Amino acid sequence: MGAHDSFHSIKIDEQRCIGCVTCMHACPVKAIRLRNGKASVYKHDLCIDCGECLRVCPVQAVQSMTSKVVELAQFKVKVALPSPVLYAQYSDATTPNDILLALHKLGFDHVFDMALSCEMVLIAIEEYLNRMTDVRPIISNYCPAVVRLILKNYPNLMDRVVPIEVPREVAAKQIRKSLAAELKLDPTEIGIFHLTPCPAKLISIQKPIGVERSNLDDAIAIRDIYIPLLNALKEVGDDDLILQKSSGVGISWAISRSNVGGLPQHRSLTVRGLEEVIHILDQVEAGKLTDIDYLECAACPGGCVGGPLVVQNRHVAAAQVDTLIEQYGVRTRLDRRKILRSYEENYLIPGLHRKTRAVSHGQVDLVKALEVMNQVEETIGRLPGMNCGACGAPDCRTLAEDIAAGDAVLTDCVFMKIKELEDEVEGHRRKS
Amino acid sequence: MPPGATSKGIVLSESVDARFRKLFSIEGGNFQAAGSVSKQIKMILKQLSIDNDLIWRAMIVAYEAEMNAVLYARSCEVTLSVSTHCVSLQFKDRGPGIPDIGLAMTEGYSTATREMRERGFGAGLGLPNMKKTADRFSIESVVGEGTTLQMELDIP
Ligand SMILES: Nc1ncnc2c1ncn2[C@@H]1O[C@H](COP(=O)(O)OP(=O)(O)OP(=O)(O)O)[C@@H](O)[C@H]1O
Ligand code: SF4
Ligand code: SF4
Ligand SMILES: [Mg+2]
């Protein structure tokens, strides 16, 4: 796999973009700039693949790079690993089992109830919390946008991110191994697809952190499979085949609530929505919240049910998840000891905590950096402070930084431009 | 304790050869904005590519000092100075001042009200933590006028 450096899970279509700056203001890490009236992820190394830009664009110019259903064909054997969020997209009468059966009918040779992997992973997380008692809080890792936010903006908190493989990876790894053996296939002939509520999962497949490569092949947006699946659901009759193995514990993953029967011995706290996540990480970084064992952070409002690639309204979906939790109970049927036997082999990711230390630079660089910073402050002093975005940067401070970096000029600011023109006119008048 | 003396027994130089300096202000009682100055300081240090561990320590002291200013003072002027060898933070507030600095520096001592405790403050660890975390720390206070904290962290 290994996507190139500037690859991201979203792409802004120049043709469609109307240059309204909505996405630029919404981007939590200020990665977007407008150039020649078109938005682009100009500072791509800042992008955390949260999908906020996709969520807010009024003309659907921000596209998800997830694959289309038709792209499945290239694999001999196709496997679907649906996020539990999929279970909350249809009406009450549609059971998770119906959905799994319908995926079969859609052309997936194997369909796996990923909610069960969520339960396995919760057991492994509990074990990690029991073993590592000296660091608190431990932070969840299943939201790739949050992990990237921490890696880029809170590097000191990286060693608190739980180094336990996420459910989709655990499932994919086991499935590929067992299917290859069972069907006598080369593992590369098996295509494993995550049905995802957000583009962020795609980046964790294309550019994983802490491991060499992902066990998944690609991701398909729930909203792209919604209609075909709806049609396939009509063909699902009274089938004896039971594909659903999970309880409400695994399904609760869709609303990011591991405390639903999952981690009874530990104090957990769930924070959903990037703005709130940033706020809470600031506090953790300042040494607070040490009384919390497990801090669950999801970039999307409402958790994964609020992902930008879903169909159902997130409140409706969350209510649906609650119903499912009630229906399938909060007791996992899994054997804890059995899971923990392969804790090191199947769950632990030792590479995640590899030090992500910024290269401490020499004195010469610091002198230069201080000079640049002074220049930035001086520029900010001249800018009007309106944060209008007309310059193509999300706010005046960012424009000042871009100018210092040589990525913009002062007269990109319309107010500065007007002033320049006025001065010119004034100059001419004086001369004549 | 004589003015200028630190509890670590080192006299701080009046001003390090600051190459970069920026002022911020904090409004007492404004919980809405609480933490925003520390955050801005962090952003600046990050852009200067200061070592992550140092930024972390700077954040801990800045956040504690900012919270104390929000909780106890009327207003506070913050000065961030960065030279090639040192990050220095000064928090100079107008407020009630601290009558017994020795007591305030004791771990567990707090005058936080019930309301503040409900917000998660009042463990009495802020000041001791700042002293522990900074490389140099000094505190001066005049009852009825205000408190000044000066903290320095050495750039390795
Ligand atoms: N800027 C200040 N102005 C007036 N009094 C202060 C100031 N800073 C601290 N104090 C006093 O010193 C006490 C101890 O402060 P410290 O920061 O160590 O603990 P705290 O703020 O009470 O609790 P914590 O910081 O653990 O939430 C405070 O309760 C308060 O009485
Ligand atoms: S939100 Fe962004 S991508 Fe969409 S039209 Fe506006 S500027 Fe273009
Ligand atoms: S995905 Fe998120 S971080 Fe990346 S450009 Fe869009 S809003 Fe910014
Ligand atoms: Mg305090």
XYZ file of C-alpha atoms and ligand atoms in Angstrom:
636
model
C 0.000 0.000 0.000
C 1.880 3.088 1.253
C 0.277 6.213 -0.115
C 2.519 9.121 -0.942
C 3.112 11.875 1.562
C 0.511 14.356 0.488
C -2.240 11.738 0.239
C -5.303 12.476 2.318
C -8.675 10.828 2.669
C -10.440 13.898 1.323
C -9.890 15.888 -1.830
C -11.300 19.241 -2.869
C -12.655 19.258 -6.388
C -11.508 22.494 -8.020
C -14.295 22.418 -10.576
C -16.976 22.319 -7.945
C -15.404 24.644 -5.378
C -17.052 28.067 -5.323
C -14.395 29.583 -3.079
C -16.781 30.382 -0.257
C -14.133 29.779 2.482
C -16.537 27.735 4.631
C -14.157 24.773 4.804
C -11.137 26.952 5.494
C -12.788 28.371 8.592
C -14.028 24.953 9.700
C -10.668 23.186 9.507
C -9.547 22.734 13.137
C -5.845 22.678 12.272
C -5.795 25.452 9.667
C -4.605 23.229 6.846
C -6.769 24.785 4.120
C -5.915 27.861 2.062
C -7.609 29.501 -0.867
C -5.448 30.010 -3.923
C -6.886 31.721 -6.983
C -10.336 31.463 -5.493
C -10.154 27.724 -4.923
C -9.749 25.879 -1.660
C -7.054 23.252 -1.217
C -5.387 21.339 1.588
C -2.365 23.554 1.069
C -0.638 22.694 4.330
C -1.198 18.995 3.891
C 1.193 18.028 6.662
C -1.143 19.726 9.143
C -4.253 17.864 7.979
C -5.523 15.241 10.445
C -8.143 13.775 8.090
C -11.041 14.701 10.342
C -13.431 15.317 7.458
C -14.795 18.571 8.890
C -14.271 20.261 5.531
C -16.309 17.550 3.846
C -19.064 17.941 6.394
C -19.470 21.695 5.957
C -18.965 22.308 2.230
C -22.274 23.632 0.877
C -21.683 22.385 -2.676
C -20.165 18.943 -1.983
C -16.840 19.959 -3.457
C -14.958 18.061 -0.767
C -14.877 14.441 -1.764
C -14.094 11.343 0.184
C -11.333 9.185 -1.287
C -12.981 5.985 -0.079
C -13.602 3.438 -2.823
C -16.756 2.811 -4.705
C -18.545 -0.491 -4.547
C -17.599 -1.285 -8.148
C -13.923 -1.357 -7.218
C -14.414 -4.590 -5.331
C -14.079 -6.668 -8.478
C -10.278 -6.779 -8.479
C -10.192 -9.239 -5.568
C -10.929 -12.934 -5.808
C -12.511 -13.036 -2.392
C -14.242 -10.011 -0.930
C -14.785 -9.472 2.762
C -16.932 -6.803 4.423
C -16.153 -5.471 7.868
C -18.956 -3.047 8.648
C -18.586 -0.446 11.368
C -21.326 -0.983 13.985
C -22.583 2.427 12.842
C -24.099 0.648 9.840
C -26.505 -1.168 12.179
C -28.019 2.156 13.169
C -28.730 3.416 9.649
C -31.942 1.548 8.923
C -35.330 1.206 10.554
C -36.067 -0.573 13.836
C -37.305 -3.629 12.022
C -33.904 -4.217 10.411
C -31.669 -6.304 12.643
C -27.868 -6.357 12.506
C -28.167 -9.900 11.220
C -30.392 -8.748 8.341
C -27.775 -6.170 7.427
C -24.973 -8.719 7.490
C -27.018 -11.076 5.316
C -27.821 -8.279 2.877
C -24.111 -7.511 2.542
C -23.670 -11.108 1.450
C -26.271 -10.618 -1.227
C -24.479 -7.473 -2.355
C -21.509 -9.553 -3.411
C -19.307 -9.859 -0.360
C -18.185 -13.458 -0.048
C -17.613 -13.088 3.642
C -19.221 -10.717 6.064
C -17.929 -10.314 9.544
C -19.719 -8.775 12.519
C -17.060 -6.267 13.496
C -18.942 -5.347 16.645
C -17.635 -8.627 18.042
C -14.062 -7.449 17.465
C -14.977 -4.323 19.396
C -15.769 -6.536 22.357
C -12.472 -8.392 21.996
C -10.564 -5.156 21.846
C -12.311 -3.828 24.935
C -11.049 -6.858 26.847
C -7.523 -6.139 25.621
C -7.866 -2.462 26.559
C -9.010 -3.452 30.024
C -5.932 -5.638 30.339
C -3.695 -2.772 29.268
C -5.332 -0.474 31.825
C -4.706 -3.101 34.500
C -1.067 -3.508 33.545
C -0.204 0.156 33.066
C -1.383 1.750 36.258
C 1.142 4.568 36.493
C -0.007 6.643 33.510
C -3.415 8.291 33.551
C -5.516 8.965 31.629
C -4.956 6.456 28.837
C -6.465 7.790 25.606
C -8.460 5.803 23.053
C -7.018 5.246 19.583
C -9.869 4.175 17.334
C -10.511 7.627 15.905
C -7.695 8.147 13.375
C -8.305 11.906 13.353
C -7.762 12.084 17.105
C -4.588 9.991 16.898
C -3.258 12.302 14.188
C -4.243 15.355 16.198
C -2.293 13.996 19.169
C 0.695 13.018 17.061
C 0.919 16.466 15.487
C -0.275 18.809 18.212
C 0.169 16.890 21.468
C 3.256 14.740 20.818
C 3.894 14.440 24.536
C 0.613 12.630 24.952
C 1.427 9.980 22.345
C 2.586 7.505 24.982
C -0.850 7.672 26.591
C -2.604 6.555 23.446
C -3.634 2.983 24.085
C -1.318 0.714 22.033
C -4.028 -1.849 21.362
C -4.967 -2.658 17.794
C -8.360 -1.240 16.739
C -11.271 -3.664 16.076
C -11.190 -3.350 12.290
C -7.507 -4.294 12.214
C -7.860 -7.162 14.685
C -10.718 -8.574 12.627
C -8.977 -8.129 9.278
C -5.788 -9.779 10.465
C -7.571 -12.871 11.749
C -9.859 -13.129 8.743
C -7.081 -12.895 6.190
C -5.090 -15.558 7.955
C -7.932 -18.002 8.396
C -9.466 -17.468 4.949
C -6.136 -17.847 3.175
C -5.608 -21.152 4.963
C -9.138 -22.373 4.482
C -9.458 -21.453 0.805
C -5.794 -22.104 -0.026
C -5.396 -18.618 -1.407
C -2.570 -16.154 -1.481
C -3.426 -13.595 1.226
C -3.260 -10.813 -1.390
C -6.157 -12.351 -3.288
C -8.446 -11.496 -0.403
C -9.856 -7.988 -0.358
C -10.966 -6.787 3.066
C -13.113 -3.663 3.144
C -14.164 -1.573 6.068
C -17.595 0.003 5.701
C -16.878 3.340 7.237
C -18.730 6.318 8.668
C -15.803 8.675 7.989
C -12.899 9.243 5.599
C -10.462 9.145 8.523
C -10.552 5.339 8.596
C -9.172 5.375 5.077
C -6.078 7.275 6.124
C -5.460 4.734 8.879
C -5.511 2.061 6.180
C -3.361 3.942 3.670
C -0.961 5.546 6.115
C -1.143 3.664 9.418
C 0.743 4.854 12.490
C 2.864 2.505 14.555
C 2.678 -0.471 12.177
C 4.247 -1.271 8.827
C 0.963 -1.718 6.999
C -2.742 -2.079 7.627
C -4.502 -5.434 7.496
C -7.316 -3.869 5.496
C -7.338 -3.159 1.794
C -9.722 -0.275 1.531
C -12.737 1.507 2.958
C -16.173 2.110 1.487
C -18.366 4.957 2.680
C -21.560 3.918 4.434
C -23.419 6.529 2.427
C -22.216 4.954 -0.838
C -23.428 1.515 0.125
C -26.633 2.663 1.775
C -28.983 2.439 -1.230
C -27.622 -0.793 -2.732
C -27.856 -2.312 0.728
C -31.395 -1.060 1.150
C -32.337 -2.917 -2.016
C -30.488 -6.037 -0.939
C -32.303 -5.931 2.386
C -35.569 -6.524 0.532
C -34.238 -9.858 -0.630
C -33.331 -11.014 2.840
C -35.963 -13.469 3.956
C -36.155 -15.726 6.941
C -32.652 -16.988 6.880
C -31.342 -19.355 9.505
C -27.836 -18.118 9.059
C -26.774 -16.195 12.117
C -23.908 -13.855 11.335
C -24.336 -11.504 14.241
C -22.184 -12.621 17.145
C -21.932 -9.385 19.075
C -23.821 -8.122 22.091
C -24.747 -4.540 22.948
C -21.220 -4.046 24.285
C -19.725 -4.151 20.804
C -22.569 -2.225 19.220
C -22.066 0.592 21.735
C -18.796 1.298 19.944
C -20.884 3.245 17.408
C -21.598 5.918 19.973
C -18.145 5.688 21.590
C -19.333 4.421 24.910
C -16.957 1.750 26.080
C -18.338 2.069 29.581
C -21.473 0.281 28.411
C -20.603 -2.991 30.070
C -17.117 -2.824 28.572
C -14.866 -1.349 31.222
C -16.740 -1.732 34.489
C -13.657 -1.563 36.714
C -12.355 1.666 35.276
C -13.379 5.275 35.278
C -13.865 6.331 31.723
C -14.802 9.610 30.189
C -16.088 10.125 26.677
C -15.518 13.305 24.723
C -17.024 13.695 21.284
C -16.558 16.479 18.752
C -13.167 17.928 17.835
C -13.559 21.216 19.607
C -14.316 19.416 22.861
C -11.531 16.918 22.240
C -9.019 19.729 21.774
C -10.232 21.323 24.968
C -9.861 18.129 26.977
C -6.434 17.308 25.505
C -5.244 20.763 26.560
C -6.207 19.845 30.097
C -4.541 16.445 29.956
C -1.418 18.095 28.611
C -1.477 20.516 31.533
C -1.354 17.521 33.866
C -5.064 17.376 34.697
C -7.657 14.586 34.685
C -5.309 12.049 36.233
C -8.266 10.529 38.069
C -9.675 9.276 34.764
C -8.476 5.842 33.645
C -9.670 5.816 30.081
C -10.379 8.880 28.019
C -12.363 8.141 24.917
C -12.061 10.776 22.246
C -13.994 10.842 18.988
C -13.590 13.648 16.468
C -17.192 13.570 15.336
C -20.072 15.036 17.283
C -21.978 12.164 18.858
C -19.151 9.701 18.141
C -18.910 7.572 15.028
C -22.673 7.782 14.385
C -21.946 11.434 13.632
C -19.355 10.636 10.965
C -19.493 12.711 7.784
C -20.126 9.669 5.558
C -23.297 8.376 7.188
C -26.887 8.734 6.048
C -28.994 8.647 9.181
C -29.233 11.714 11.406
C -26.843 11.148 14.295
C -29.450 11.629 17.018
C -31.767 9.142 15.381
C -28.867 6.749 14.899
C -27.765 7.125 18.521
C -31.286 6.312 19.694
C -31.217 3.290 17.433
C -27.928 2.182 18.990
C -29.487 2.522 22.448
C -32.325 0.277 21.362
C -29.878 -2.285 20.022
C -27.825 -2.197 23.216
C -30.956 -2.879 25.212
C -31.985 -5.634 22.859
C -28.662 -7.473 22.796
C -27.610 -6.831 26.367
C -24.491 -5.450 27.981
C -22.781 -8.744 28.671
C -20.234 -9.996 26.246
C -20.326 -13.678 25.432
C -16.595 -13.761 24.868
C -14.162 -15.732 26.992
C -11.788 -13.234 28.501
C -8.986 -15.686 29.205
C -9.037 -16.973 25.679
C -8.677 -13.473 24.270
C -5.851 -12.615 26.615
C -3.878 -15.680 25.596
C -3.060 -13.862 22.356
C -2.818 -10.390 23.923
C 0.767 -9.754 22.851
C 0.428 -11.383 19.476
C -2.931 -10.082 18.287
C -3.651 -6.922 20.192
C -0.569 -5.050 21.371
C 1.046 -2.524 18.965
C 4.530 -1.926 20.368
C 5.406 0.505 17.561
C 2.850 3.115 18.573
C 4.918 4.602 21.354
C 8.100 4.971 19.389
C 9.322 8.379 20.403
C 8.065 11.076 18.110
C 10.572 13.576 19.343
C 10.954 16.749 17.381
C 14.537 17.157 16.335
C 15.865 19.629 18.781
C 17.645 22.153 16.667
C 20.773 24.100 17.249
C 21.102 27.628 18.559
C 21.470 29.066 15.069
C 18.044 27.750 14.072
C 16.488 29.105 17.224
C 17.863 32.567 16.570
C 16.335 32.362 13.118
C 13.019 31.054 14.466
C 12.895 33.896 16.988
C 13.530 36.399 14.210
C 10.696 34.912 12.165
C 8.414 35.025 15.181
C 9.169 38.704 15.670
C 8.399 39.271 12.026
C 5.083 37.444 12.413
C 4.132 39.580 15.402
C 5.116 42.725 13.561
C 2.941 41.718 10.605
C 0.007 40.890 12.870
C 0.298 44.395 14.254
C -0.255 45.790 10.776
C -3.136 43.518 9.774
C -6.693 44.613 10.614
C -7.517 41.615 12.818
C -10.823 40.907 11.111
C -10.070 37.240 10.402
C -12.253 37.492 7.302
C -10.467 34.912 5.212
C -10.555 37.007 2.059
C -6.772 36.733 1.837
C -7.018 32.980 1.472
C -5.842 32.202 4.999
C -8.286 31.378 7.810
C -7.251 34.309 10.021
C -4.836 37.219 10.231
C -2.337 35.371 12.397
C -2.142 32.537 9.907
C -1.656 34.984 7.036
C 1.193 36.570 8.992
C 2.750 33.122 9.431
C 2.275 32.319 5.770
C 3.953 35.600 4.830
C 6.901 34.763 7.088
C 7.114 31.352 5.459
C 7.101 32.944 2.010
C 3.718 31.437 1.140
C 1.842 34.747 0.920
C 2.403 38.473 0.658
C 1.067 41.338 2.750
C -1.135 42.639 -0.047
C -3.040 39.345 -0.133
C -4.947 41.100 2.635
C -7.600 43.203 0.914
C -7.254 45.963 3.468
C -3.523 46.166 2.872
C -4.143 46.148 -0.862
C -6.590 49.044 -0.580
C -4.124 50.913 1.552
C -1.387 50.306 -0.981
C -3.589 51.625 -3.779
C -4.578 54.652 -1.758
C -0.938 55.395 -1.022
C -0.169 55.097 -4.718
C -2.970 57.511 -5.658
C -1.779 59.851 -2.954
C 1.752 59.617 -4.333
C 0.572 60.469 -7.854
C -1.427 63.406 -6.591
C 1.625 64.769 -4.805
C 3.731 64.473 -7.944
C 1.276 66.275 -10.193
C 11.656 36.107 52.017
C 13.421 39.102 50.475
C 12.029 40.272 47.170
C 13.738 38.715 44.203
C 14.855 35.671 46.136
C 13.405 32.399 45.004
C 12.391 29.516 47.105
C 15.074 27.554 45.288
C 17.550 30.069 46.576
C 18.635 31.459 43.218
C 18.308 35.105 42.376
C 16.747 35.602 38.998
C 18.350 37.975 36.622
C 16.064 40.954 35.975
C 15.744 40.107 32.351
C 17.240 37.427 30.208
C 18.526 38.684 26.862
C 15.082 38.303 25.386
C 14.934 37.854 21.656
C 11.192 37.487 21.560
C 8.654 38.929 23.921
C 4.890 38.931 23.915
C 2.297 40.157 26.372
C -1.047 38.617 27.162
C -3.734 39.486 29.615
C -6.032 37.369 31.703
C -9.351 38.472 33.123
C -10.097 37.228 36.635
C -13.237 35.130 36.918
C -13.532 34.557 33.191
C -13.782 30.783 32.980
C -14.884 30.951 29.372
C -11.432 32.070 28.297
C -9.520 30.132 30.957
C -6.626 28.262 29.388
C -6.469 30.349 26.247
C -3.281 32.191 27.188
C -1.437 28.947 27.940
C -2.656 27.668 24.631
C -1.331 30.691 22.740
C 1.976 30.338 24.526
C 2.121 26.711 23.506
C 1.457 27.586 19.872
C 4.283 30.083 19.861
C 6.749 27.694 21.484
C 5.690 25.035 19.031
C 6.327 27.329 16.112
C 9.728 28.105 17.504
C 10.360 24.333 17.401
C 11.197 24.308 21.070
C 11.760 20.795 22.404
C 8.490 18.956 23.118
C 9.346 18.141 26.714
C 10.105 21.764 27.405
C 6.828 22.855 25.834
C 5.064 20.354 28.001
C 6.670 21.710 31.155
C 5.967 25.275 30.067
C 2.324 24.312 29.538
C 2.038 22.838 33.005
C 3.359 25.958 34.726
C 1.490 28.352 32.434
C -1.799 26.541 32.868
C -1.526 26.423 36.663
C -0.569 30.090 36.853
C -3.329 31.075 34.444
C -5.918 29.160 36.444
C -4.790 30.777 39.685
C -5.132 34.169 38.035
C -8.637 33.316 36.810
C -9.621 31.914 40.202
C -8.095 34.392 42.590
C -7.047 37.613 40.837
C -8.921 40.500 39.207
C -6.630 40.690 36.222
C -3.210 39.482 35.228
C -0.510 40.553 32.776
C 1.497 37.739 31.306
C 4.872 38.195 29.655
C 6.405 35.450 27.608
C 10.075 35.938 26.804
C 12.135 33.549 24.775
C 15.862 33.826 24.345
C 18.220 31.291 22.895
C 18.741 29.668 26.272
C 15.583 30.240 28.189
C 11.811 30.459 28.135
C 10.590 32.796 30.788
C 7.063 33.448 31.979
C 5.937 36.239 34.202
C 2.436 36.395 35.683
C 1.831 39.722 37.354
C -1.638 40.051 38.772
C -3.775 42.625 40.526
C -5.712 40.923 43.220
C -5.882 40.048 46.900
C -2.258 38.907 47.138
C -1.104 36.020 49.296
C -0.674 36.734 53.022
C 1.477 33.692 53.806
C 3.517 32.520 50.846
C 5.081 29.649 52.767
C 1.627 28.298 53.508
C 0.374 28.808 49.944
C 3.403 26.886 48.689
C 2.522 23.902 50.866
C 1.113 20.936 48.992
C -2.546 20.540 49.772
C -3.109 24.070 51.049
C -5.971 25.788 49.294
C -8.525 28.472 49.936
C -10.633 27.424 46.943
C -14.345 27.818 47.558
C -16.799 24.991 47.250
C -17.835 26.262 43.862
C -14.222 26.223 42.653
C -13.758 22.700 44.006
C -16.794 21.578 42.096
C -15.075 22.812 38.969
C -12.141 20.566 39.777
C -9.782 23.103 41.350
C -8.518 23.345 44.889
C -6.200 20.377 45.345
C -3.617 22.886 46.555
C -1.065 21.550 44.113
C -0.761 24.405 41.626
C 2.000 26.478 43.150
C 4.104 23.515 44.387
C 3.788 22.020 40.915
C 4.985 25.198 39.220
C 8.003 25.301 41.502
C 8.788 21.661 40.836
C 8.345 21.973 37.088
C 10.176 25.213 36.364
C 13.959 25.406 36.463
C 13.707 28.649 38.405
C 10.714 29.967 40.247
C 10.059 33.068 42.279
C 6.967 34.484 43.881
C 6.311 37.870 45.383
C 3.073 39.096 46.782
C 1.681 42.211 48.409
C -1.591 41.781 50.227
C -4.264 43.972 48.702
C -2.201 44.616 45.579
C -1.281 41.429 43.837
C 1.070 38.577 43.175
C 3.928 38.207 40.731
C 5.247 34.871 39.604
C 8.402 34.503 37.588
C 9.289 31.178 36.083
C 12.124 30.136 33.822
C 12.776 26.997 31.872
C 16.179 26.378 30.355
C 16.431 25.453 26.715
C 18.774 22.461 26.515
N -2.598 34.680 42.153
C -3.060 34.454 43.392
N -3.664 35.451 44.089
C -4.131 35.213 45.334
N -4.050 34.033 45.951
C -3.459 33.024 45.325
C -2.950 33.177 44.006
N -2.417 31.991 43.619
C -2.580 31.151 44.654
N -3.208 31.756 45.673
C -3.533 31.152 46.979
O -2.671 30.071 47.204
C -3.424 28.873 47.400
C -2.684 27.702 46.827
O -2.592 27.825 45.409
P -2.352 26.539 44.528
O -2.371 26.914 43.117
O -1.150 25.828 45.039
O -3.603 25.624 44.875
P -5.125 25.839 44.457
O -5.244 26.808 43.360
O -5.877 26.162 45.694
O -5.522 24.395 43.986
P -5.074 23.708 42.578
O -4.069 24.620 41.949
O -4.491 22.392 42.953
O -6.332 23.612 41.807
C -4.739 29.162 46.740
O -5.792 28.388 47.287
C -4.932 30.641 47.044
O -5.381 30.839 48.355
S -16.597 24.930 1.485
Fe -14.509 24.985 0.724
S -14.465 23.448 -0.902
Fe -16.611 23.896 -0.513
S -17.078 25.491 -2.010
Fe -16.548 26.533 -0.106
S -14.361 26.967 -0.340
Fe -14.862 25.441 -1.910
S -9.802 16.787 6.785
Fe -9.898 18.051 8.641
S -7.771 18.629 8.991
Fe -7.872 17.920 6.862
S -8.241 19.763 5.647
Fe -10.263 18.883 6.101
S -10.921 19.937 7.966
Fe -8.704 20.289 7.773
Mg -4.041 26.611 41.616
